[in-house]
Tab-separated table of C-alpha atoms in Angstrom:
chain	number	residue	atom	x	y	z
A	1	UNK	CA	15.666	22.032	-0.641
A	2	UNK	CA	13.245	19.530	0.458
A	3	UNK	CA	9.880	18.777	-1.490
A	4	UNK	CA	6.930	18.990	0.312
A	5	UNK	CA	3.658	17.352	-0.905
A	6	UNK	CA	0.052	19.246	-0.435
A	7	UNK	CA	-2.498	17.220	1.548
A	8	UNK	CA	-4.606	16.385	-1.873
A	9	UNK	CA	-1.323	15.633	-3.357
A	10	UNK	CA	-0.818	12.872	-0.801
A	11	UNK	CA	-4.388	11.565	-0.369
A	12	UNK	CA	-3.534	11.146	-4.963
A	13	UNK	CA	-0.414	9.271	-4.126
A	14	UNK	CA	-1.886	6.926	-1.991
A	15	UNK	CA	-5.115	6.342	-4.350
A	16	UNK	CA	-2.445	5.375	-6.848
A	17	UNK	CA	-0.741	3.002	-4.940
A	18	UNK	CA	-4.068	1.417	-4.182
A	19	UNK	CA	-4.973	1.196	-8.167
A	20	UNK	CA	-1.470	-0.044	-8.497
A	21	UNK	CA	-2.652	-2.704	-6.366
A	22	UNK	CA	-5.249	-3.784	-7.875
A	23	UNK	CA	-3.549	-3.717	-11.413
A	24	UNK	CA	-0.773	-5.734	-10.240
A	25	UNK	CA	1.950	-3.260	-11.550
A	26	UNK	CA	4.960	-3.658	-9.203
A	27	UNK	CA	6.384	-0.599	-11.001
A	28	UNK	CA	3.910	1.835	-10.227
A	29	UNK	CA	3.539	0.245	-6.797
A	30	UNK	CA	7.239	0.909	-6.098
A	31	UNK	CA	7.136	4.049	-7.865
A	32	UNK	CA	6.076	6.823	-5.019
A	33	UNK	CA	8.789	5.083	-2.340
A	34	UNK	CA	11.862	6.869	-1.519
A	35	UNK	CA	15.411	4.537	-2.558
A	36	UNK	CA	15.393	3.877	1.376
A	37	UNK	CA	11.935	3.782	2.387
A	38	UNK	CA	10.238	0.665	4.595
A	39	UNK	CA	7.225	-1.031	4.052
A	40	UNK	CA	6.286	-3.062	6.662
A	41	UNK	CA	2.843	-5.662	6.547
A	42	UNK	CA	2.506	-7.865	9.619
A	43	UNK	CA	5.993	-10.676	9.383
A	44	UNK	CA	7.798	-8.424	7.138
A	45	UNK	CA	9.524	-5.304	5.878
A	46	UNK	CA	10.698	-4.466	2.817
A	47	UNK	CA	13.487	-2.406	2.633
A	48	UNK	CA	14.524	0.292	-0.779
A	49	UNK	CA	12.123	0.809	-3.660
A	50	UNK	CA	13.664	-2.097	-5.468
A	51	UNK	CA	12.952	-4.949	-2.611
A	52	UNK	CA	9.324	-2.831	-2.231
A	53	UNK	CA	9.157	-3.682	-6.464
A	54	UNK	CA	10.237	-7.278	-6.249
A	55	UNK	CA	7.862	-8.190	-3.678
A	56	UNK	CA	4.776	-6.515	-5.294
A	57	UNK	CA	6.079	-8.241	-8.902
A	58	UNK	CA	5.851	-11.763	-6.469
A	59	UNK	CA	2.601	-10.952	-5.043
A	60	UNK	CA	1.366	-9.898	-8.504
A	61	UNK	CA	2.583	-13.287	-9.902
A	62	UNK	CA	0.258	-15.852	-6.913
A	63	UNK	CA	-2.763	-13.441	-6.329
A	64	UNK	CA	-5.597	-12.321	-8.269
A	65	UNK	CA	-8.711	-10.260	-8.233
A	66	UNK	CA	-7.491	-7.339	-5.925
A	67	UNK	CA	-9.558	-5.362	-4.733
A	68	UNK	CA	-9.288	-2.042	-2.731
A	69	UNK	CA	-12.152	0.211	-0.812
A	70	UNK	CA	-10.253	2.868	0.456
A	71	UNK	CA	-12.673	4.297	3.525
A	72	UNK	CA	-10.502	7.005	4.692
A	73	UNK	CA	-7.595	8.848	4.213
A	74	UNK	CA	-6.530	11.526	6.934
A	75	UNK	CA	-3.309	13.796	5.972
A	76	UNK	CA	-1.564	15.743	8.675
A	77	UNK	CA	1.604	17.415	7.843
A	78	UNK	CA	3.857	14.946	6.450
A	79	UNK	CA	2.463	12.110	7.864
A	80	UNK	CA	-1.008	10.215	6.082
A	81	UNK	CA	-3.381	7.541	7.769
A	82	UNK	CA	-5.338	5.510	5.779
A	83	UNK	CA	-8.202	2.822	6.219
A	84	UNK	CA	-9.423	0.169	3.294
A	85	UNK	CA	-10.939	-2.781	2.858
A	86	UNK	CA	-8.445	-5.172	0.560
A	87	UNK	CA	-9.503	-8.310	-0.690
A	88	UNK	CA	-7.622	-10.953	-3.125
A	89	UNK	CA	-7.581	-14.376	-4.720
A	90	UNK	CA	-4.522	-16.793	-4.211
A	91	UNK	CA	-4.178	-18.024	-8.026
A	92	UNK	CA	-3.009	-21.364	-6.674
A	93	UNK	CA	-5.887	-22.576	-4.306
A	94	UNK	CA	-8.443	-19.983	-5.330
A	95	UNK	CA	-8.535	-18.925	-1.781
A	96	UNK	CA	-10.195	-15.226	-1.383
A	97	UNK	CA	-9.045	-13.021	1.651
A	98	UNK	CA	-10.494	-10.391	3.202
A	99	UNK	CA	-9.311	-8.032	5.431
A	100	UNK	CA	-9.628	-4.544	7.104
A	101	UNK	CA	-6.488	-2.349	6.791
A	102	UNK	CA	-5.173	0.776	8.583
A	103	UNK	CA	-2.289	2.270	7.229
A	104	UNK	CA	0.326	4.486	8.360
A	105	UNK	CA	2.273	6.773	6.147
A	106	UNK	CA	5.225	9.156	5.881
A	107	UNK	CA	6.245	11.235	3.543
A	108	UNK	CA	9.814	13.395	3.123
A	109	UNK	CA	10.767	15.211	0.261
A	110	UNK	CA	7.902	14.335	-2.078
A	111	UNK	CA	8.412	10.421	-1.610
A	112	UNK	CA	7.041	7.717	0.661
A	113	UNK	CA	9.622	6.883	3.277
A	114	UNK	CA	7.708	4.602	5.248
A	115	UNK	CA	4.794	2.743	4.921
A	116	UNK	CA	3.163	0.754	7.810
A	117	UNK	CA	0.440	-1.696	7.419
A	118	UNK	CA	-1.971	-3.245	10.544
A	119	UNK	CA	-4.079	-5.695	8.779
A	120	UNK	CA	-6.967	-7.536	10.587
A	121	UNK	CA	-8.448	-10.443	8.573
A	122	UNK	CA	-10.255	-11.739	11.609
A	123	UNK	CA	-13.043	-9.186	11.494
A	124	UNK	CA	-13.685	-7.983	7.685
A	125	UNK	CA	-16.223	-5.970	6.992
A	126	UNK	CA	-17.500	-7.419	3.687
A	127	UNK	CA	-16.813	-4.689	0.980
């Protein structure tokens, strides 16, 4: 039987990946992702929850100080759009980034299958 998530049940999943974010915790990052979901930023995709963990746990380990606005979240079915502002700090050079995010998300039976990122760090709206 498949799983189907509400609307507000998605919009919480996605809030939590965001605070996940932010705390750094590859677990909880990974945690909502199917075993053969995609996440794919701009140069890569990640493919299972475990490569999804181990690249979060890496990101975790050279960046600091993130930081997530979410702006909007739109739910339609299975499918979830989201739009925040993201900014970090790269622990090595100190380097802060900012960047406007829109994010594309689907859902099937109660997990994240796919999660697609467009980030523009050309035109940041300061958060």
């Amino acid at each position: 039987m498949s799983i189907s998530l509400s609307s507000d049940a998605i919009r919480t999943t996605i809030r939590q990946v965001a605070s996940a974010w932010e705390a750094g915790d590859a677990e909880a990052i990974a945690s909502p992702f199917a075993d053969d979901a995609e996440f794919i930023v701009p140069g890569s995709c990640w493919r299972g929850r475990e490569e999804i963990r181990q690249e979060a746990a890496k990101f975790a380990q050279t960046h600091t100080e993130v930081k997530i606005t979410i702006k909007l979240i739109v739910v339609e079915g299975n499918l979830a759009f989201a739009e925040w502002d993201w900014q970090d700090v790269e622990k090595q050079s100190g380097k802060r980034t900012l960047a406007e995010d829109a994010i594309a998300v689907e859902f099937r039976d109660g997990k994240i299958i796919r999660w697609r990122e467009y980030i523009d760090t050309d035109t940041p709206t300061p958060a």
